[in-house]
Short mmCIF file of C-alpha atoms and ligand atoms in Angstrom, two decimals:
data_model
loop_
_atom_site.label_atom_id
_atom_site.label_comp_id
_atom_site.label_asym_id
_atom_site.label_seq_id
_atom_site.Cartn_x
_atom_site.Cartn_y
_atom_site.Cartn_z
CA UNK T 1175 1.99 19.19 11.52
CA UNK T 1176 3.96 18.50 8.22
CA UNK T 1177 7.01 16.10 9.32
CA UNK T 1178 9.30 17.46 6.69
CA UNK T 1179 12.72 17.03 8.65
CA UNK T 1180 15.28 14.63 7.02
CA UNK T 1181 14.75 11.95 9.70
CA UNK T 1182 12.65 10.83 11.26
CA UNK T 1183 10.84 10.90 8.33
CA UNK T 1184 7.05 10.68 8.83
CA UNK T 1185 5.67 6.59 8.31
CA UNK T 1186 2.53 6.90 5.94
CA UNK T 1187 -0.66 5.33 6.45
CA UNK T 1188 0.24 1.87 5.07
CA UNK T 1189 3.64 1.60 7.15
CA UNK T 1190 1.62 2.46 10.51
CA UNK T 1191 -1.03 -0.25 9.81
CA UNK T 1192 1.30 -2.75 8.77
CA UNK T 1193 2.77 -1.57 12.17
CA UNK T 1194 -0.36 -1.91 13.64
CA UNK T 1195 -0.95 -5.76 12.80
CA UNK T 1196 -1.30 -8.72 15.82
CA UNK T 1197 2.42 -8.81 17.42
CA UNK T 1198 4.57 -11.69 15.98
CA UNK T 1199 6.75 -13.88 18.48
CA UNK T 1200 10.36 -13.99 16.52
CA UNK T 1201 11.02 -18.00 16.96
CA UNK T 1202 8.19 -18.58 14.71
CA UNK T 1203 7.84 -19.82 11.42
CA UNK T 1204 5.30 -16.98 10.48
CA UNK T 1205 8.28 -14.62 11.36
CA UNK T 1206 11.13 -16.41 9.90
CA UNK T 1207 8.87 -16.22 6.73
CA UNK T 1208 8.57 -12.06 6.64
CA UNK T 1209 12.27 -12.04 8.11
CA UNK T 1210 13.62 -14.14 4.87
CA UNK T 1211 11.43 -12.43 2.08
CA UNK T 1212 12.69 -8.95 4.08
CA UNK T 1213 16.48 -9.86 3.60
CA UNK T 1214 16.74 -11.45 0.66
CA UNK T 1215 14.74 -8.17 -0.32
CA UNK T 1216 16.58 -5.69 1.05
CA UNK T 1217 19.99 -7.78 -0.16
CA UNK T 1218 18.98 -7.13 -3.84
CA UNK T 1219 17.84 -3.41 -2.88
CA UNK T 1220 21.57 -2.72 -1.84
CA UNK T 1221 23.28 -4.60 -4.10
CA UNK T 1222 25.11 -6.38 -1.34
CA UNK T 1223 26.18 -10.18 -1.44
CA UNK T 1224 24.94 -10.73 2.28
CA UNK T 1225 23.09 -8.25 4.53
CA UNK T 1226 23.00 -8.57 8.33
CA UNK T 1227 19.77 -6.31 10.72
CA UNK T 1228 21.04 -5.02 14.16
CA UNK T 1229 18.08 -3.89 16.35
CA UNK T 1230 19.63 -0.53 16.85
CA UNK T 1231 19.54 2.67 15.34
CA UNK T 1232 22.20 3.17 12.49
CA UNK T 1233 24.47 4.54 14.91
CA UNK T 1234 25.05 0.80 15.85
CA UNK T 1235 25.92 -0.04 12.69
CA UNK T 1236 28.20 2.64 12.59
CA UNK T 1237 30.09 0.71 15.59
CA UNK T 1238 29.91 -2.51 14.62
CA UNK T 1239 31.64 -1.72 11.28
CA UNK T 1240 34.12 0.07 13.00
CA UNK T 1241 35.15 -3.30 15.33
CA UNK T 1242 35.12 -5.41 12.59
CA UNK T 1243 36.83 -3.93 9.53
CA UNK T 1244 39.28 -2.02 11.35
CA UNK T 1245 42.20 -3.20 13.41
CA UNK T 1246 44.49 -1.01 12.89
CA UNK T 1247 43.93 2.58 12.22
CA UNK T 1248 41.18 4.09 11.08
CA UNK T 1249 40.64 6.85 7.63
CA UNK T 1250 37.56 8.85 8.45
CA UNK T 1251 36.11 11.93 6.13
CA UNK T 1252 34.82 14.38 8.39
CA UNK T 1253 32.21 16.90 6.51
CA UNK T 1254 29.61 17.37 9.61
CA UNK T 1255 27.93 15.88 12.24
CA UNK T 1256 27.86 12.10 11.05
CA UNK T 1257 31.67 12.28 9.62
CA UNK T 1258 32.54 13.51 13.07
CA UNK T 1259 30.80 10.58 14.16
CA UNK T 1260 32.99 7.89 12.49
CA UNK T 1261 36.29 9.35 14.22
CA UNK T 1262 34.34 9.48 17.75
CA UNK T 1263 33.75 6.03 17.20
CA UNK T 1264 37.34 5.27 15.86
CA UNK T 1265 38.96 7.24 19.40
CA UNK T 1266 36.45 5.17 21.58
CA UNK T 1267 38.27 2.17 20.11
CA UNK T 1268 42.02 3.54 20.18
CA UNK T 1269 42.00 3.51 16.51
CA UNK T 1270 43.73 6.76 16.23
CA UNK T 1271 41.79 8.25 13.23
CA UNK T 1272 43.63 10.11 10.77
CA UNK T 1273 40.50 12.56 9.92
CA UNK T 1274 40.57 13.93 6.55
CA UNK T 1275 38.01 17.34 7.74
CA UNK T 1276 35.88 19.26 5.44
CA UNK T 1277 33.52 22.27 5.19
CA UNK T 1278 29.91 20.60 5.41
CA UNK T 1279 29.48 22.10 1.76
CA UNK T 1280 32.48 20.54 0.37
CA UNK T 1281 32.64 17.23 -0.97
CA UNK T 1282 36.12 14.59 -0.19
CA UNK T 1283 38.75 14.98 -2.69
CA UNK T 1284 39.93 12.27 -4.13
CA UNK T 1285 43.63 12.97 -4.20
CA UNK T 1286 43.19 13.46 -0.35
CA UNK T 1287 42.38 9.89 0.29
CA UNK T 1288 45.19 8.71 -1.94
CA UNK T 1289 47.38 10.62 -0.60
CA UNK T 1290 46.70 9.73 3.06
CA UNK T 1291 46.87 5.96 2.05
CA UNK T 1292 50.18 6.20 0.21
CA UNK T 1293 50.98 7.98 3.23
CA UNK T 1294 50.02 5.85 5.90
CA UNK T 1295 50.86 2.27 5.69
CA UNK T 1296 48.87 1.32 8.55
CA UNK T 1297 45.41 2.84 7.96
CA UNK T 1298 43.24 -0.67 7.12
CA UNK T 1299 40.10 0.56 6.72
CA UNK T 1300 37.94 3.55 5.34
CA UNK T 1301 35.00 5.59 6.99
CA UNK T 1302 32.61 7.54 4.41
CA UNK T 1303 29.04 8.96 4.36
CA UNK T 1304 27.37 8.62 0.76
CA UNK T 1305 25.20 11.76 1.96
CA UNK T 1306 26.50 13.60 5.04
CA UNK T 1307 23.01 14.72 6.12
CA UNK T 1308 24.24 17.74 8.19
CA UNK T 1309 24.62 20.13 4.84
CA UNK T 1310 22.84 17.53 2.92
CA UNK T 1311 26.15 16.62 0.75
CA UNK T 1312 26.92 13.67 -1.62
CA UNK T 1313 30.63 12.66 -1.48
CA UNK T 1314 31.66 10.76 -4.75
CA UNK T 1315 31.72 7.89 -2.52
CA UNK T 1316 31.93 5.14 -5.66
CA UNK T 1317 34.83 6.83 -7.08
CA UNK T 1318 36.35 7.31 -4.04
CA UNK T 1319 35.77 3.50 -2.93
CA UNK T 1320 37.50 2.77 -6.44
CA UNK T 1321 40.54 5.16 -6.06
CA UNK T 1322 41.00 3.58 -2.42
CA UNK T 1323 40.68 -0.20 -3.47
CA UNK T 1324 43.22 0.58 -6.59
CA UNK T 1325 45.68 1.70 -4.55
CA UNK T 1326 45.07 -0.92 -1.70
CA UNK T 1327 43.25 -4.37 -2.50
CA UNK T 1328 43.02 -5.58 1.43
CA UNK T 1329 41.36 -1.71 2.46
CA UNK T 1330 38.06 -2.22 3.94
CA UNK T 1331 35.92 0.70 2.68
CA UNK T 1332 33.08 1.38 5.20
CA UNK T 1333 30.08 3.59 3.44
CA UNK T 1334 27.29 4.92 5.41
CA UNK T 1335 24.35 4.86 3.25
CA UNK T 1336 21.90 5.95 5.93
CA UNK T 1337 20.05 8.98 3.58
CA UNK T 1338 21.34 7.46 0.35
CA UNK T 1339 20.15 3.76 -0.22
CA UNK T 1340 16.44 4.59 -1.19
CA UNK T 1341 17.15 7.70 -2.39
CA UNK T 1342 19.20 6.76 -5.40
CA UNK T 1343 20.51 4.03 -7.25
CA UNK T 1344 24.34 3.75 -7.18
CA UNK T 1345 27.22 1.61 -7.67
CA UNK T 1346 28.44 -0.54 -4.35
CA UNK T 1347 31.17 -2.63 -6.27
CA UNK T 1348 34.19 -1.77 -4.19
CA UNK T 1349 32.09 -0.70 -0.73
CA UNK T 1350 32.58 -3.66 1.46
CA UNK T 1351 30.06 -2.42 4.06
CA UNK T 1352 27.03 -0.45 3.74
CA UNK T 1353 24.97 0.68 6.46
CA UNK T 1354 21.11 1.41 6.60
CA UNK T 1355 18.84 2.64 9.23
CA UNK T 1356 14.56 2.41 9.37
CA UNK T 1357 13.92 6.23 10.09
CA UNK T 1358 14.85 7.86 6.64
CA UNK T 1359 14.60 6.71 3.10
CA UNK T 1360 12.08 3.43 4.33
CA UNK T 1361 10.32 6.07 6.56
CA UNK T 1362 9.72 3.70 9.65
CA UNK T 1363 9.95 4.17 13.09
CA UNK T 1364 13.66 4.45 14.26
CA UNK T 1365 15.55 0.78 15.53
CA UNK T 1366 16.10 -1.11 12.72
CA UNK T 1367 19.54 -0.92 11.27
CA UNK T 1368 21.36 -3.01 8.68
CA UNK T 1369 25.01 -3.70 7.07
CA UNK T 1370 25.55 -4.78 3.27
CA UNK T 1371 28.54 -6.62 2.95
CA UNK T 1372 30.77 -7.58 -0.06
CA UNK T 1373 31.57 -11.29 -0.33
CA UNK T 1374 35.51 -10.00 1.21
CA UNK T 1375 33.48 -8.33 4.31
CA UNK T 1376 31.61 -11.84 4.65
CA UNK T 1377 35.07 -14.30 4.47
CA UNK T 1378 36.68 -11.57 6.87
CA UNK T 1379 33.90 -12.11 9.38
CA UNK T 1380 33.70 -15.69 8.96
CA UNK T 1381 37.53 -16.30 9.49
CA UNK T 1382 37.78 -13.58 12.55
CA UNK T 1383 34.58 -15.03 14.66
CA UNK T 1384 32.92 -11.36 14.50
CA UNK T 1385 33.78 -8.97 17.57
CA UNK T 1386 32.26 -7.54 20.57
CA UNK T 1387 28.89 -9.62 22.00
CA UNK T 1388 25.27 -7.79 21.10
CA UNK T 1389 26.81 -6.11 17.80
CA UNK T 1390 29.01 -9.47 17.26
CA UNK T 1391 28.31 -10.28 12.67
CA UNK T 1392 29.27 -13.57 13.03
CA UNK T 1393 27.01 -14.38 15.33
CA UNK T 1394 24.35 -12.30 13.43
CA UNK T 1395 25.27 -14.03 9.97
CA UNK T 1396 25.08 -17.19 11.46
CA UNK T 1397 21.64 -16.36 12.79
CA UNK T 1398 20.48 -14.74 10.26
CA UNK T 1399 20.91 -17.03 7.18
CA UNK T 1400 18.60 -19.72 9.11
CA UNK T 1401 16.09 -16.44 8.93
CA UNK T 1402 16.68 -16.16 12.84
CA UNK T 1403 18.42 -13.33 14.79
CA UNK T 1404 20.33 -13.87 17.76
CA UNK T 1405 18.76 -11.57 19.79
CA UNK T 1406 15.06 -10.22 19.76
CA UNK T 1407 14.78 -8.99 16.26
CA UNK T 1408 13.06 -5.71 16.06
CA UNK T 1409 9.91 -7.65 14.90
CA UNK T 1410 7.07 -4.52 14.22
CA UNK T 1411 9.67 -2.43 12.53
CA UNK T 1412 10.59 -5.73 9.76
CA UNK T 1413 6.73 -5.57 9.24
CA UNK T 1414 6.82 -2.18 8.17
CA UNK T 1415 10.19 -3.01 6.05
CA UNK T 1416 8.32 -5.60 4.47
CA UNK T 1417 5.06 -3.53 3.75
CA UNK T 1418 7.15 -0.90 2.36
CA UNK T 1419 8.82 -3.20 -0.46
CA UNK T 1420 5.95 -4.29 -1.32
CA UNK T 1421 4.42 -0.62 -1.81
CA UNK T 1422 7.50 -0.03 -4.04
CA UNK T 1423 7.20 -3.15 -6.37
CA UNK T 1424 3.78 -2.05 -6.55
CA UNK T 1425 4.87 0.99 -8.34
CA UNK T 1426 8.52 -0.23 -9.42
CA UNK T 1427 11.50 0.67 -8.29
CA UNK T 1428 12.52 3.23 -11.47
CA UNK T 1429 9.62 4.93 -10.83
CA UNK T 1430 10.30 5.75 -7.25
CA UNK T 1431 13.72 6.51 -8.24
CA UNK T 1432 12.58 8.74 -10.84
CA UNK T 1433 10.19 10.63 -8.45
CA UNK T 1434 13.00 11.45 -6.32
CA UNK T 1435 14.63 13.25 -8.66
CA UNK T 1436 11.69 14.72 -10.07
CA UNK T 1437 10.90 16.57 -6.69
CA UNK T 1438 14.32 17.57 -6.15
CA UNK T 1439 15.05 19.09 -9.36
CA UNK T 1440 11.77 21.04 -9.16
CA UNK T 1441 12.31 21.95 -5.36
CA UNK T 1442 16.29 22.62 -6.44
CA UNK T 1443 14.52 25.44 -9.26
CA UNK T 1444 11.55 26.59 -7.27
CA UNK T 1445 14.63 27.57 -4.48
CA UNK T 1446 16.52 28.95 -6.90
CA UNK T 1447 13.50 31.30 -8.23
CA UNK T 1448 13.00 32.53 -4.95
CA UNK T 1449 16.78 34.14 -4.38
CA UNK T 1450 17.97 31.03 -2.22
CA UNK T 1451 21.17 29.71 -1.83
CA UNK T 1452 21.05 26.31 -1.92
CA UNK T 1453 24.12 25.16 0.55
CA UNK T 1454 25.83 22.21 -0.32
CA UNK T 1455 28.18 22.31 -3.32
CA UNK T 1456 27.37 18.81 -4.26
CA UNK T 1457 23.68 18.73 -3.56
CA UNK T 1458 22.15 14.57 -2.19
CA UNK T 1459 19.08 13.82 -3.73
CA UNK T 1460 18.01 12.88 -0.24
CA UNK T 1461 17.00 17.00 0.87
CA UNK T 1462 16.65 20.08 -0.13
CA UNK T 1463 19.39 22.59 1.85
CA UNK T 1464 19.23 25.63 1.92
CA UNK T 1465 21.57 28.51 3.61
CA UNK T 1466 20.11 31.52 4.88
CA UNK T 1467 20.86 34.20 7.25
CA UNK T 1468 17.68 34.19 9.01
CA UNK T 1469 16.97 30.57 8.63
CA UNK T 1470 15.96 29.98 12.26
CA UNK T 1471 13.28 32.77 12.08
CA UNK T 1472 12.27 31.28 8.50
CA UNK T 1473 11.86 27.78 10.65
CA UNK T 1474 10.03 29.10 13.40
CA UNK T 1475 7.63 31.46 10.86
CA UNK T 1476 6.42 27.77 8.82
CA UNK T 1477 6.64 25.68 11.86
CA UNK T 1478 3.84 28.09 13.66
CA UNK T 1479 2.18 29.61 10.76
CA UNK T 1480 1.90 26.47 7.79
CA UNK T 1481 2.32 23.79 10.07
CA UNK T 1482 5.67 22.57 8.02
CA UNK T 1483 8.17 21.16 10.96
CA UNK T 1484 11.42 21.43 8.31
CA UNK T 1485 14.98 20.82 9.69
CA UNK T 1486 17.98 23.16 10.76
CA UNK T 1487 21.47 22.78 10.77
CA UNK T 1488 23.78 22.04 13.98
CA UNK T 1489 26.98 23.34 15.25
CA UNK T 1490 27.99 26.69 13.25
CA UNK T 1491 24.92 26.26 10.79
CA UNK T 1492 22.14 25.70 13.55
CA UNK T 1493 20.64 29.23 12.88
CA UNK T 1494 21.43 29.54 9.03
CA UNK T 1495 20.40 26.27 7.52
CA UNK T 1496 17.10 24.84 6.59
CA UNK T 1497 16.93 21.46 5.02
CA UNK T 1498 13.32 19.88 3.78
CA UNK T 1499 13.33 16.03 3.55
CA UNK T 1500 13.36 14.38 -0.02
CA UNK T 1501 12.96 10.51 0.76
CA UNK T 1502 10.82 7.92 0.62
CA UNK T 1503 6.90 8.77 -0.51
CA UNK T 1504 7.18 12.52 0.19
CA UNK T 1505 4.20 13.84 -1.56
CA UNK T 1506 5.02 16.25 -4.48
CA UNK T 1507 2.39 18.50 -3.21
CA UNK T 1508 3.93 18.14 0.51
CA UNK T 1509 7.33 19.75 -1.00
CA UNK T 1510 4.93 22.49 -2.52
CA UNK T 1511 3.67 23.47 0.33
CA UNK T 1512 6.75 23.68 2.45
CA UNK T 1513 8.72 25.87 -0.05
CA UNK T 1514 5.88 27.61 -0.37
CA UNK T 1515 5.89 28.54 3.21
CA UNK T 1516 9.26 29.28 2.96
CA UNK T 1517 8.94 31.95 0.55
CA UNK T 1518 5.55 33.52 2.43
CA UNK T 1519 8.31 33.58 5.47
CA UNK T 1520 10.54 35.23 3.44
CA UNK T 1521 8.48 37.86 2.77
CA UNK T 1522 7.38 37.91 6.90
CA UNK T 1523 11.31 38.30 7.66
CA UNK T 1524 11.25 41.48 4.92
CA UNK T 1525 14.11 39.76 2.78
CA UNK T 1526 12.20 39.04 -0.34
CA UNK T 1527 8.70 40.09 -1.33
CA UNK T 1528 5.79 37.19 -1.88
CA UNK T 1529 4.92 36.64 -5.15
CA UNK T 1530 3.97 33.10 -5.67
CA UNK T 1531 7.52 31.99 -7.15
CA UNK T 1532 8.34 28.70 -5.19
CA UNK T 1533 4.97 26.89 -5.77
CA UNK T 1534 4.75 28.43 -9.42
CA UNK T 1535 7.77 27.16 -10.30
CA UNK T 1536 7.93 24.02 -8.28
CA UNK T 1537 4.70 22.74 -10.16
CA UNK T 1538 6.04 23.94 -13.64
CA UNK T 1539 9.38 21.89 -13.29
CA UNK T 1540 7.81 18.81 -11.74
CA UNK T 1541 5.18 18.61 -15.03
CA UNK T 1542 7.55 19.83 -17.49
C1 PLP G 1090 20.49 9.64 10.70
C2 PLP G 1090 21.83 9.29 10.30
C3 PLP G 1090 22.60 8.36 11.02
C4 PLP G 1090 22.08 7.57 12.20
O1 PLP G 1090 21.95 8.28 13.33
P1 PLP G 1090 21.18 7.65 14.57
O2 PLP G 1090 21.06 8.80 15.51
O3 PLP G 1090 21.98 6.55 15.09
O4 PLP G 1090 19.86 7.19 14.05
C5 PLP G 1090 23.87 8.07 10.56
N1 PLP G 1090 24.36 8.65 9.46
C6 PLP G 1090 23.65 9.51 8.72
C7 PLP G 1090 24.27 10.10 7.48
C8 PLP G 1090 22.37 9.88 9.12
O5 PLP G 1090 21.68 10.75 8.38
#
C-alpha cells in the first residue's frame, strides 16, 4: 500500500535501516556525538539561534510553547483542526484565547491580527500554523510575524512549522518559536518533536527557569547544549534525523527544495486538467488538496483498487476532501500514480470520463 497521507508520512528504506542499527544508550559519548551533529544540524535547517528536542509528538511542543511564551492571554488563528488546537491548549491553561476563526480555505488577514492587538492590551503572545494541514493552507505567517512584532516588540509569536520546515525555505526573523515534529517533512516514525527559538525566546527562558516539569526548556536547554537531554532522548528516531540530513546534503538542500515544488506544480496542473477543484485558496507546498463531492468514494475506490492510502478531511470536510502528501522524498512517479488513480476513480464514480489527463499532464509539467 502507497502511504500517501500527509502524516505519517512513509520512512524510506535508508531511514528504516538507519532505524534498524544496534540500540544506543543516551549517556554515551557515541550518542552525545549523533545528538550534537543532529542539533547543530537541524539549528541551521530552521534558521533558529537555539533549538531544543522534546520526546513527544509535536503536539507537545505545541504545549510547551504555550506555558512558556504566554502568561497572559493568548492570540490563536483558528483555520482547522491544528488552529483549533492552539486555543484548546490556551483554555486548558486559563489563557482565555481570543480566537481569530477562519474557513479552512482561507488564509489570516493581516489587518485581523493588528487589529486584535491594538485591541487587546493584554494578549502577550501569538499562536500560528505556517501550513494548517487540515485544508492544506499556507497563512502568510512571515508577514504576519512582522505586522505583529511592529506593532508590539515584547509579543511572542509562536509558529507551528510542523508540515512547513522541510517543505520550503522561508523567513523565521520575527518567529520566536518554531515547532517541528519527526512524522512529516523528515518522514520518521512519530515522537520526536522540536522548538526553534529566537535569541529573545532563549533570554526569556533563561531568566523565567522554564515551566511545567517533563516539557520544562530550561531544563531542556540546559541539557541539551552539553549534547544531553534530561530525560530519555528519543534515541532511534535522532538516528533516523541524522541519516536523513545526511541523505539531503547528499543531494543539497536547493535541490530538494526545488523538487518540492516541482511535484506540486505538476500535481497542482495535472488536478487542474482533470476538472478538480483544488481547495485551499492559498495552496502549502506540503500537499496536494483537493475538494470534491464524492471524495470519500474517490478514497475508498484508490485505497482498494491502486493501493494509494491518500488522506481525507475532518469535521465538515471528512467526506469531500482528499489531500495527497507532498514532503520529504515522495517519489515523482509515486504522485503519478496516485492522481492517476484519482482520475480512473473519477471515471468509476461517473463524474468525469478516463482519458489519461492526470498522469499525461503530471509528467509533461514535471519535465517541462
Ligand atoms: C501533524 C501536525 C501536528 C502534530 O500533531 P500530533 O498529533 O501531535 O503529531 C501539529 N500541527 C500540524 C500543522 C500538523 O500537521
Amino acid at each position: 500500500m502507497l502511504l500517501m497521507t500527509p502524516g505519517p508520512t512513509p520512512s524510506p528504506e535508508f531511514l528504516r535501516r538507519a532505524m534498524a542499527k544496534e540500540s544506543i544508550h543516551h549517556r554515551t559519548p557515541e550518542f552525545e556525538a549523533i545528538f550534537e551533529r543532529v542539533r547543530n544540524r537541524l539549528k541551521a535547517f530552521m534558521g533558529s539561534s537555539e533549538v531544543i528536542f522534546l520526546a513527544s509528538t509535536g503536539s507537545g511542543a505545541m504545549e510547551s510553547a504555550l506555558t512558556h511564551f504566554c502568561a497572559r492571554r493568548a492570540l490563536t488563528i483558528n483555520a482547522g483542526k491544528f488552529g483549533e488546537r492552539w486555543s484548546k491548549i490556551a483554555k486548558a491553561y486559563g489563557k482565555n484565547p481570543l480566537e481569530l476563526k477562519y474557513g479552512w480555505d482561507t488564509p489570516a488577514k493581516i489587518e485581523d491580527i493588528e487589529n486584535a492587538l491594538k485591541n487587546n492590551p493584554e494578549i502577550d503572545a501569538l499562536f500560528i500554523q505556517v501550513c494548517e494541514s487540515s485544508g492544506g493552507l499556507r497563512h502568510p505567517v512571515e508577514a504576519i510575524a512582522g505586522a505583529a512584532k511592529a506593532l508590539r516588540s515584547d509579543l511572542f509569536v509562536i509558529a507551528d512549522g510542523i508540515t512547513a520546515v522541510g517543505v520550503e525555505r522561508f523567513d523565521t526573523a520575527n518567529i520566536d518559536a518554531l515547532i517541528v515534529g519527526s512524522q512529516k517533512a523528515f518522514m520518521l516514525p512519530p515522537g520526536l518533536a522540536a522548538i526553534g527559538l529566537s535569541q529573545k525566546a532563549v533570554k526569556h527562558i533563561e531568566s523565567t527557569g522554564g515551566a511545567g516539569f517533563y516539557f520544562n526548556l530550561a531544563t531542556e536547554l540546559k541539557n541539551q547544549r552539553k549534547n544531553t537531554t534530561a530525560w530519555t532522548a528519543a534515541t532511534t528516531i535522532i538516528q533516523g534525523l541524522d541519516a536523513f540530513f545526511a541523505e539531503l546534503d547528499g543531494g543539497g538542500e536547493d535541490s530538494f527544495y526545488a523538487a518540492t515544488i516541482r511535484r506540486h506544480e505538476a500535481g497542482t496542473a495535472a488536478l487542474k486538467a482533470i476538472g478538480a477543484r483544488i481547495y485551499p485558496l492559498a495552496p502549502a507546498l506540503s500537499m496536494l488538496s483537493v475538494f470534491h463531492p464524492k471524495a470519500s468514494e474517490i478514497r475508498k475506490w484508490i485505497k482498494k483498487e491502486a493501493r494509494v492510502n491518500a488522506g481525507g478531511g475532518q469535521d465538515d470536510l471528512k467526506d469531500t476532501l482528499i489531500r495527497i502528501n507532498n514532503m520529504g522524498f515522495v517519489l515523482p512517479s509515486e504522485i503519478a500514480w496516485s492522481l492517476n488513480a484519482v482520475e480512473i476513480a473519477m471515471d468509476k464514480i461517473g463524474a468525469r470520463k478516463y482519458d489519461g489527463a492526470a498522469n499525461r499532464v503530471f509528467t509533461e509539467t514535471y519535465y517541462r
